[in-house]
GROMACS .gro file of C-alpha atoms in nm:
model
  401
    1MET     CA    1  -2.948   8.369  12.147
    2SER     CA    2  -2.821   8.164  12.421
    3VAL     CA    3  -2.978   7.971  12.660
    4ALA     CA    4  -2.842   8.058  13.074
    5ASN     CA    5  -2.775   7.778  13.278
    6PRO     CA    6  -2.924   7.635  13.593
    7LEU     CA    7  -2.573   7.528  13.792
    8THR     CA    8  -2.426   7.832  13.622
    9THR     CA    9  -2.691   8.075  13.791
   10ALA     CA   10  -2.726   7.822  14.063
   11ASP     CA   11  -2.345   7.905  14.102
   12SER     CA   12  -2.357   8.299  14.077
   13LEU     CA   13  -2.592   8.280  14.443
   14ARG     CA   14  -2.420   8.228  14.740
   15TRP     CA   15  -2.775   7.991  14.865
   16ARG     CA   16  -3.033   7.833  14.735
   17PRO     CA   17  -3.377   8.099  14.851
   18ALA     CA   18  -3.580   7.812  14.687
   19GLN     CA   19  -3.521   7.549  14.904
   20ALA     CA   20  -3.427   7.749  15.240
   21VAL     CA   21  -3.780   7.846  15.161
   22LEU     CA   22  -3.932   7.529  15.133
   23SER     CA   23  -3.762   7.369  15.437
   24LEU     CA   24  -3.864   7.661  15.639
   25MET     CA   25  -4.222   7.520  15.536
   26ALA     CA   26  -4.167   7.153  15.582
   27ALA     CA   27  -4.053   7.266  15.942
   28GLY     CA   28  -4.395   7.513  16.009
   29ALA     CA   29  -4.567   7.141  15.896
   30CYS     CA   30  -4.421   6.899  16.116
   31ALA     CA   31  -4.448   7.190  16.385
   32GLY     CA   32  -4.793   7.339  16.356
   33LEU     CA   33  -5.005   6.980  16.121
   34PRO     CA   34  -5.105   6.704  16.257
   35LEU     CA   35  -4.827   6.408  16.065
   36LEU     CA   36  -5.175   6.140  16.184
   37ARG     CA   37  -5.475   6.108  16.319
   38VAL     CA   38  -5.513   5.862  16.564
   39ALA     CA   39  -5.876   5.707  16.659
   40PRO     CA   40  -6.046   5.473  16.820
   41ASN     CA   41  -6.261   5.332  16.504
   42ARG     CA   42  -6.378   5.477  16.221
   43LEU     CA   43  -6.712   5.643  16.334
   44VAL     CA   44  -6.476   5.926  16.563
   45SER     CA   45  -6.256   6.194  16.396
   46GLY     CA   46  -5.955   6.106  16.632
   47GLU     CA   47  -5.673   6.252  16.758
   48SER     CA   48  -5.403   6.431  16.593
   49VAL     CA   49  -5.023   6.344  16.637
   50SER     CA   50  -4.741   6.595  16.597
   51PHE     CA   51  -4.399   6.467  16.408
   52PHE     CA   52  -4.246   6.645  16.717
   53SER     CA   53  -4.466   6.414  16.981
   54LEU     CA   54  -4.306   6.186  16.809
   55LEU     CA   55  -3.957   6.221  16.801
   56GLN     CA   56  -3.740   5.986  16.981
   57GLY     CA   57  -3.495   5.682  16.875
   58PRO     CA   58  -3.512   5.685  16.466
   59VAL     CA   59  -3.767   5.951  16.396
   60TRP     CA   60  -3.438   6.188  16.521
   61GLY     CA   61  -3.269   6.082  16.230
   62LEU     CA   62  -3.553   6.206  15.969
   63ALA     CA   63  -3.524   6.539  16.190
   64ALA     CA   64  -3.169   6.625  16.106
   65LEU     CA   65  -3.251   6.548  15.737
   66LEU     CA   66  -3.479   6.820  15.752
   67ALA     CA   67  -3.215   6.973  15.911
   68ALA     CA   68  -2.929   6.934  15.643
   69LEU     CA   69  -3.225   7.042  15.345
   70LEU     CA   70  -3.235   7.397  15.563
   71VAL     CA   71  -2.827   7.389  15.592
   72LEU     CA   72  -2.792   7.312  15.182
   73ALA     CA   73  -3.021   7.555  15.130
   74LEU     CA   74  -2.748   7.798  15.294
   75THR     CA   75  -2.480   7.670  15.173
   76PRO     CA   76  -2.331   7.788  14.778
   77PRO     CA   77  -2.513   7.510  14.530
   78ARG     CA   78  -2.221   7.319  14.435
   79ARG     CA   79  -2.308   6.989  14.281
   80LEU     CA   80  -2.220   6.796  14.562
   81GLY     CA   81  -2.462   6.999  14.764
   82LEU     CA   82  -2.768   6.933  14.541
   83TRP     CA   83  -2.697   6.618  14.545
   84LEU     CA   84  -2.698   6.519  14.880
   85THR     CA   85  -3.043   6.723  14.862
   86VAL     CA   86  -3.141   6.507  14.643
   87ALA     CA   87  -3.073   6.282  14.909
   88ALA     CA   88  -3.199   6.408  15.199
   89ALA     CA   89  -3.572   6.431  15.025
   90THR     CA   90  -3.549   6.121  14.904
   91GLY     CA   91  -3.498   6.015  15.285
   92LEU     CA   92  -3.718   6.188  15.432
   93ALA     CA   93  -4.038   6.122  15.174
   94VAL     CA   94  -3.913   5.769  15.236
   95GLY     CA   95  -3.869   5.795  15.606
   96LEU     CA   96  -4.179   5.930  15.717
   97GLY     CA   97  -4.413   5.656  15.514
   98GLY     CA   98  -4.224   5.391  15.700
   99LEU     CA   99  -4.253   5.599  16.068
  100ALA     CA  100  -4.696   5.677  15.950
  101ALA     CA  101  -4.635   5.232  15.866
  102SER     CA  102  -4.455   5.210  16.199
  103HIS     CA  103  -4.680   5.402  16.402
  104ALA     CA  104  -5.071   5.267  16.276
  105ILE     CA  105  -4.916   4.896  16.439
  106GLN     CA  106  -4.824   5.083  16.735
  107ALA     CA  107  -5.156   5.209  16.726
  108VAL     CA  108  -5.328   4.907  16.742
  109SER     CA  109  -5.366   4.738  17.146
  110ALA     CA  110  -5.591   4.529  17.289
  111ASP     CA  111  -5.773   4.874  17.447
  112MET     CA  112  -5.827   5.045  17.144
  113PRO     CA  113  -5.799   4.707  16.854
  114PHE     CA  114  -6.069   4.866  16.601
  115ALA     CA  115  -5.828   5.191  16.578
  116ARG     CA  116  -5.749   5.332  16.294
  117THR     CA  117  -5.458   5.573  16.240
  118SER     CA  118  -5.563   5.840  15.902
  119LEU     CA  119  -5.215   6.010  15.718
  120GLY     CA  120  -5.270   6.391  15.826
  121SER     CA  121  -5.241   6.677  15.664
  122GLY     CA  122  -4.852   6.744  15.777
  123LEU     CA  123  -4.762   6.449  15.650
  124TRP     CA  124  -4.898   6.487  15.283
  125LEU     CA  125  -4.812   6.887  15.268
  126LEU     CA  126  -4.457   6.698  15.422
  127TRP     CA  127  -4.482   6.485  15.079
  128LEU     CA  128  -4.555   6.823  14.891
  129LEU     CA  129  -4.274   7.008  14.994
  130MET     CA  130  -3.960   6.750  14.926
  131GLY     CA  131  -4.154   6.708  14.551
  132LEU     CA  132  -4.092   7.091  14.484
  133VAL     CA  133  -3.738   7.042  14.704
  134LEU     CA  134  -3.646   6.757  14.438
  135ALA     CA  135  -3.782   6.908  14.130
  136ASP     CA  136  -3.550   7.230  14.241
  137ALA     CA  137  -3.209   7.026  14.321
  138LEU     CA  138  -3.274   6.794  13.998
  139GLN     CA  139  -3.367   7.127  13.768
  140ALA     CA  140  -3.036   7.264  13.861
  141LEU     CA  141  -2.878   6.962  13.868
  142ARG     CA  142  -3.007   6.974  13.421
  143ALA     CA  143  -3.094   6.610  13.574
  144THR     CA  144  -3.153   6.411  13.243
  145GLY     CA  145  -3.503   6.176  13.220
  146LEU     CA  146  -3.309   5.876  13.248
  147VAL     CA  147  -3.218   6.044  13.636
  148ARG     CA  148  -3.545   6.212  13.761
  149LEU     CA  149  -3.681   5.888  13.658
  150GLY     CA  150  -3.420   5.699  13.906
  151VAL     CA  151  -3.438   5.892  14.121
  152ALA     CA  152  -3.799   5.923  14.166
  153MET     CA  153  -3.807   5.472  14.175
  154ALA     CA  154  -3.567   5.536  14.450
  155ALA     CA  155  -3.893   5.754  14.600
  156LEU     CA  156  -4.153   5.529  14.483
  157LEU     CA  157  -3.997   5.205  14.490
  158PRO     CA  158  -3.935   5.095  14.905
  159LEU     CA  159  -4.341   5.226  15.015
  160ALA     CA  160  -4.407   5.056  14.747
  161LEU     CA  161  -4.239   4.766  14.921
  162LEU     CA  162  -4.421   4.838  15.226
  163LEU     CA  163  -4.767   4.874  15.087
  164ALA     CA  164  -4.636   4.517  14.912
  165SER     CA  165  -4.535   4.390  15.171
  166GLY     CA  166  -4.877   4.420  15.461
  167GLY     CA  167  -4.622   4.696  15.734
  168ALA     CA  168  -4.843   4.948  15.615
  169ASP     CA  169  -5.154   4.788  15.631
  170GLU     CA  170  -5.298   4.927  16.049
  171LEU     CA  171  -5.324   5.257  15.809
  172SER     CA  172  -5.682   5.333  15.814
  173ILE     CA  173  -5.661   5.422  15.430
  174MET     CA  174  -5.538   5.014  15.356
  175LYS     CA  175  -5.792   4.907  15.610
  176GLU     CA  176  -6.087   5.074  15.330
  177TYR     CA  177  -5.859   4.875  15.075
  178ALA     CA  178  -5.910   4.615  15.266
  179ASN     CA  179  -6.303   4.611  15.202
  180ARG     CA  180  -6.303   4.646  14.834
  181SER     CA  181  -6.011   4.535  14.724
  182ASP     CA  182  -6.296   4.341  14.526
  183GLU     CA  183  -6.430   4.653  14.359
  184TYR     CA  184  -6.078   4.858  14.347
  185TRP     CA  185  -5.932   4.734  14.089
  186ASP     CA  186  -6.300   4.745  13.883
  187ALA     CA  187  -6.348   5.100  13.937
  188ILE     CA  188  -5.957   5.198  13.827
  189ALA     CA  189  -6.030   4.990  13.485
  190ARG     CA  190  -6.332   5.128  13.455
  191HIS     CA  191  -6.170   5.467  13.525
  192VAL     CA  192  -5.959   5.433  13.310
  193GLN     CA  193  -6.158   5.282  12.986
  194ILE     CA  194  -6.442   5.597  13.039
  195VAL     CA  195  -6.142   5.790  12.983
  196VAL     CA  196  -5.972   5.589  12.660
  197LEU     CA  197  -6.293   5.566  12.456
  198ALA     CA  198  -6.377   5.950  12.513
  199LEU     CA  199  -5.973   6.072  12.370
  200PHE     CA  200  -5.995   5.754  12.106
  201LEU     CA  201  -6.343   6.000  11.975
  202THR     CA  202  -6.171   6.331  12.059
  203LEU     CA  203  -5.904   6.233  11.834
  204ALA     CA  204  -6.121   6.073  11.547
  205MET     CA  205  -6.306   6.428  11.541
  206GLY     CA  206  -6.053   6.616  11.641
  207LEU     CA  207  -5.789   6.614  11.438
  208PRO     CA  208  -5.980   6.622  11.133
  209LEU     CA  209  -6.151   6.954  11.265
  210GLY     CA  210  -5.785   7.121  11.335
  211TRP     CA  211  -5.690   7.059  11.016
  212ALA     CA  212  -6.050   7.190  10.811
  213ALA     CA  213  -5.928   7.539  11.128
  214HIS     CA  214  -5.607   7.531  10.959
  215ARG     CA  215  -5.715   7.474  10.652
  216TYR     CA  216  -6.036   7.666  10.593
  217ALA     CA  217  -6.018   7.946  10.789
  218ARG     CA  218  -6.377   8.061  10.777
  219ALA     CA  219  -6.374   7.697  10.913
  220GLY     CA  220  -6.211   7.787  11.237
  221LYS     CA  221  -6.342   8.114  11.309
  222ALA     CA  222  -6.665   7.890  11.371
  223MET     CA  223  -6.599   7.636  11.532
  224PHE     CA  224  -6.416   7.777  11.828
  225PRO     CA  225  -6.653   8.014  11.922
  226VAL     CA  226  -6.827   7.717  12.029
  227LEU     CA  227  -6.587   7.522  12.158
  228ASN     CA  228  -6.519   7.793  12.457
  229ILE     CA  229  -6.821   7.772  12.526
  230ILE     CA  230  -6.887   7.435  12.539
  231GLN     CA  231  -6.533   7.465  12.819
  232THR     CA  232  -6.744   7.743  13.004
  233ILE     CA  233  -7.039   7.515  13.086
  234PRO     CA  234  -6.941   7.357  13.452
  235SER     CA  235  -6.914   6.946  13.367
  236ILE     CA  236  -7.221   6.915  13.575
  237ALA     CA  237  -7.432   7.085  13.398
  238LEU     CA  238  -7.334   6.992  13.067
  239PHE     CA  239  -7.400   6.555  13.238
  240GLY     CA  240  -7.774   6.692  13.285
  241LEU     CA  241  -7.800   6.850  12.933
  242LEU     CA  242  -7.674   6.527  12.748
  243MET     CA  243  -7.917   6.306  12.999
  244ALA     CA  244  -8.202   6.430  12.764
  245PRO     CA  245  -8.097   6.378  12.487
  246LEU     CA  246  -7.918   6.074  12.503
  247ALA     CA  247  -8.226   5.926  12.643
  248TRP     CA  248  -8.443   5.949  12.423
  249LEU     CA  249  -8.267   5.849  12.133
  250ALA     CA  250  -8.236   5.558  12.327
  251ALA     CA  251  -8.611   5.558  12.346
  252SER     CA  252  -8.682   5.630  11.991
  253TRP     CA  253  -8.445   5.372  11.884
  254PRO     CA  254  -8.416   5.052  12.107
  255ALA     CA  255  -8.081   4.934  11.890
  256LEU     CA  256  -7.873   5.208  12.060
  257GLY     CA  257  -8.001   5.094  12.424
  258ARG     CA  258  -7.889   4.787  12.327
  259ALA     CA  259  -7.615   4.948  12.218
  260GLY     CA  260  -7.518   5.127  12.596
  261ILE     CA  261  -7.683   5.427  12.505
  262SER     CA  262  -7.926   5.614  12.761
  263GLY     CA  263  -7.953   5.941  12.999
  264VAL     CA  264  -7.739   5.760  13.259
  265GLY     CA  265  -7.362   5.536  13.329
  266LEU     CA  266  -7.082   5.570  13.077
  267ALA     CA  267  -7.275   5.692  12.743
  268PRO     CA  268  -7.335   6.106  12.843
  269GLY     CA  269  -6.966   5.998  13.065
  270VAL     CA  270  -6.759   5.985  12.747
  271LEU     CA  271  -6.982   6.215  12.530
  272ALA     CA  272  -6.910   6.485  12.796
  273LEU     CA  273  -6.530   6.429  12.838
  274THR     CA  274  -6.464   6.402  12.423
  275LEU     CA  275  -6.696   6.759  12.411
  276TYR     CA  276  -6.429   6.880  12.688
  277SER     CA  277  -6.146   6.769  12.523
  278LEU     CA  278  -6.196   6.884  12.176
  279LEU     CA  279  -6.063   7.259  12.248
  280PRO     CA  280  -5.690   7.188  12.353
  281VAL     CA  281  -5.666   6.921  12.036
  282VAL     CA  282  -5.855   7.149  11.783
  283ARG     CA  283  -5.653   7.414  11.835
  284GLY     CA  284  -5.290   7.213  11.940
  285THR     CA  285  -5.310   7.058  11.570
  286LEU     CA  286  -5.489   7.427  11.453
  287ALA     CA  287  -5.108   7.532  11.570
  288GLY     CA  288  -4.889   7.254  11.510
  289LEU     CA  289  -4.993   7.303  11.123
  290ALA     CA  290  -4.943   7.624  11.124
  291GLN     CA  291  -4.587   7.664  11.307
  292VAL     CA  292  -4.427   7.432  11.047
  293PRO     CA  293  -4.265   7.755  10.767
  294ALA     CA  294  -4.364   7.794  10.432
  295ALA     CA  295  -4.064   7.771  10.316
  296VAL     CA  296  -4.088   7.398  10.398
  297THR     CA  297  -4.406   7.373  10.181
  298GLN     CA  298  -4.274   7.494   9.871
  299ALA     CA  299  -3.864   7.270   9.903
  300ALA     CA  300  -4.129   6.985   9.933
  301GLN     CA  301  -4.352   7.116   9.661
  302GLY     CA  302  -3.992   7.173   9.470
  303LEU     CA  303  -3.896   6.797   9.531
  304GLY     CA  304  -4.241   6.711   9.340
  305PHE     CA  305  -4.395   6.605   9.631
  306SER     CA  306  -4.796   6.556   9.606
  307PRO     CA  307  -5.030   6.687   9.925
  308ALA     CA  308  -5.038   6.396  10.037
  309GLN     CA  309  -4.692   6.332  10.082
  310LEU     CA  310  -4.634   6.693  10.135
  311PHE     CA  311  -4.915   6.655  10.488
  312TRP     CA  312  -4.745   6.326  10.584
  313GLN     CA  313  -4.357   6.319  10.486
  314ALA     CA  314  -4.326   6.682  10.588
  315GLN     CA  315  -4.655   6.867  10.780
  316VAL     CA  316  -4.722   6.602  11.039
  317PRO     CA  317  -4.392   6.570  11.149
  318LEU     CA  318  -4.294   6.878  11.201
  319ALA     CA  319  -4.634   6.933  11.352
  320LEU     CA  320  -4.695   6.603  11.596
  321PRO     CA  321  -4.527   6.778  11.903
  322VAL     CA  322  -4.755   7.084  11.916
  323VAL     CA  323  -5.018   6.820  11.832
  324LEU     CA  324  -4.932   6.627  12.176
  325GLY     CA  325  -4.905   6.849  12.365
  326GLY     CA  326  -5.245   6.962  12.283
  327LEU     CA  327  -5.375   6.553  12.335
  328ARG     CA  328  -5.146   6.576  12.675
  329THR     CA  329  -5.379   6.835  12.831
  330ALA     CA  330  -5.676   6.644  12.695
  331SER     CA  331  -5.568   6.396  12.870
  332ILE     CA  332  -5.488   6.458  13.155
  333GLN     CA  333  -5.803   6.695  13.230
  334ALA     CA  334  -5.986   6.397  13.103
  335VAL     CA  335  -5.797   6.180  13.404
  336GLY     CA  336  -5.967   6.480  13.629
  337LEU     CA  337  -6.329   6.504  13.468
  338ALA     CA  338  -6.353   6.101  13.491
  339ALA     CA  339  -6.402   6.095  13.894
  340VAL     CA  340  -6.744   6.336  13.791
  341THR     CA  341  -6.864   6.089  13.599
  342ALA     CA  342  -7.022   5.857  13.904
  343LEU     CA  343  -7.256   6.132  13.979
  344ILE     CA  344  -7.449   6.030  13.633
  345GLY     CA  345  -7.358   5.626  13.705
  346ALA     CA  346  -7.024   5.607  13.520
  347GLY     CA  347  -6.855   5.465  13.797
  348GLY     CA  348  -6.505   5.436  13.826
  349LEU     CA  349  -6.235   5.567  14.098
  350GLY     CA  350  -6.574   5.895  14.184
  351SER     CA  351  -6.759   5.629  14.256
  352LEU     CA  352  -6.490   5.587  14.552
  353MET     CA  353  -6.491   5.918  14.606
  354PHE     CA  354  -6.793   6.037  14.616
  355GLU     CA  355  -6.907   5.763  14.854
  356GLY     CA  356  -6.668   5.879  15.093
  357LEU     CA  357  -6.793   6.270  15.098
  358PHE     CA  358  -7.149   6.147  15.135
  359SER     CA  359  -7.006   5.884  15.488
  360SER     CA  360  -6.765   6.138  15.559
  361ALA     CA  361  -6.476   5.854  15.533
  362GLN     CA  362  -6.220   6.094  15.423
  363ASP     CA  363  -5.993   5.758  15.365
  364LEU     CA  364  -6.261   5.684  15.157
  365VAL     CA  365  -6.193   5.981  14.942
  366LEU     CA  366  -5.801   5.974  14.952
  367LEU     CA  367  -5.894   5.555  14.815
  368GLY     CA  368  -6.057   5.724  14.521
  369VAL     CA  369  -5.806   6.046  14.440
  370VAL     CA  370  -5.442   5.943  14.503
  371PRO     CA  371  -5.491   5.691  14.209
  372ILE     CA  372  -5.652   6.001  13.985
  373VAL     CA  373  -5.351   6.182  14.085
  374VAL     CA  374  -5.074   5.860  13.999
  375LEU     CA  375  -5.311   5.777  13.668
  376GLY     CA  376  -5.243   6.181  13.583
  377ALA     CA  377  -4.883   6.195  13.638
  378LEU     CA  378  -4.848   5.872  13.487
  379VAL     CA  379  -5.018   6.064  13.165
  380ASP     CA  380  -4.777   6.347  13.172
  381GLY     CA  381  -4.516   6.114  13.209
  382VAL     CA  382  -4.578   5.954  12.843
  383PHE     CA  383  -4.629   6.268  12.671
  384LYS     CA  384  -4.363   6.474  12.780
  385LEU     CA  385  -4.095   6.166  12.684
  386LEU     CA  386  -4.362   6.084  12.322
  387ILE     CA  387  -4.313   6.421  12.253
  388GLY     CA  388  -3.966   6.543  12.392
  389LEU     CA  389  -3.912   6.142  12.141
  390THR     CA  390  -4.137   6.360  11.785
  391ARG     CA  391  -3.977   6.651  11.817
  392PRO     CA  392  -3.667   6.657  11.559
  393ALA     CA  393  -3.339   6.774  11.569
  394THR     CA  394  -3.324   7.070  11.428
  395THR     CA  395  -3.581   7.353  11.386
  396PRO     CA  396  -3.859   7.400  11.107
  397LEU     CA  397  -3.657   7.642  10.932
  398GLU     CA  398  -3.358   7.476  11.025
  399PHE     CA  399  -3.495   7.190  10.867
  400ALA     CA  400  -3.672   7.409  10.512
  401GLN     CA  401  -3.316   7.508  10.467
   0.00000   0.00000   0.00000
């Protein structure tokens, strides 16, 4: 079966409707949503600042880039046009960050020495839309992973340098970071610790359970209804269900309490995440082993493989990409759900999020949310790379032949 070349398919079109829609949405966000919010201090909500109200000097260059995206969307898609689209979207994403930092510096004056400039909904939406435009253009270009990484670095590195140089220190989210710089990195480390511990336990239990479900059909039929029910329990309710038995265990066996097992804190959070992560890992392991063709097994047996050799040298390599796919789903899910464990005292980035929610401090919420999104994207990228590296050059059937 032939696979359509996206660039060839795009060439048959006279314009790029997806890019046109995204560009129009970006123009609408500039016109109708606040790019920034400026308040005299932390206690008041502040006033909206739109993109068009800042149109002067170099800001016209950003408007020109937005117009260029729309014009490029209306022209026949060619490789040069797609690369110009990538350059325009990258420049616009970086320029908007620089504009926000520059306006925050200007907002601080003798009349408002404690002025706080927050990133508005329009700016977040524009960044999201530019990401979608980049993804669409790179897909049409059939860009390799290395090229995609280069484009991501071109967009993120200037923003990282802006943060590192102190040029964005007047943004309110950076002021929140400055107030909590000591505990911030501890919160990130704690968040990662929760996720790593949960995934370690998930692998220790999920891989054998997946193998058992493949080896013994009755085990699978008994196992999956339980795992499905666990997935339907809301996270807060599951934390509550685990608190009482863990507290009882700690009271009955003091050694467990001294080891950190208790009704609140790290233990119930890690255990709950482990239970949530089991289903994708078990199902991925079962699917990976099940898609190994019988011809492969018969060929290996014909070559005199022992059961252990058959499993480790034939079945595991062919099943690994699918197993990693299940682990990828579980890992991204764990990164997000780990924030909720802060409600039972596990700490992590969720503690910043909920502190911000309870005190109506939007920037403090974002200070906790942004690293979670970044961690999720990093985990997704790492697993995509691992899946690509472990995917065999030939299909399992070709391997058997």
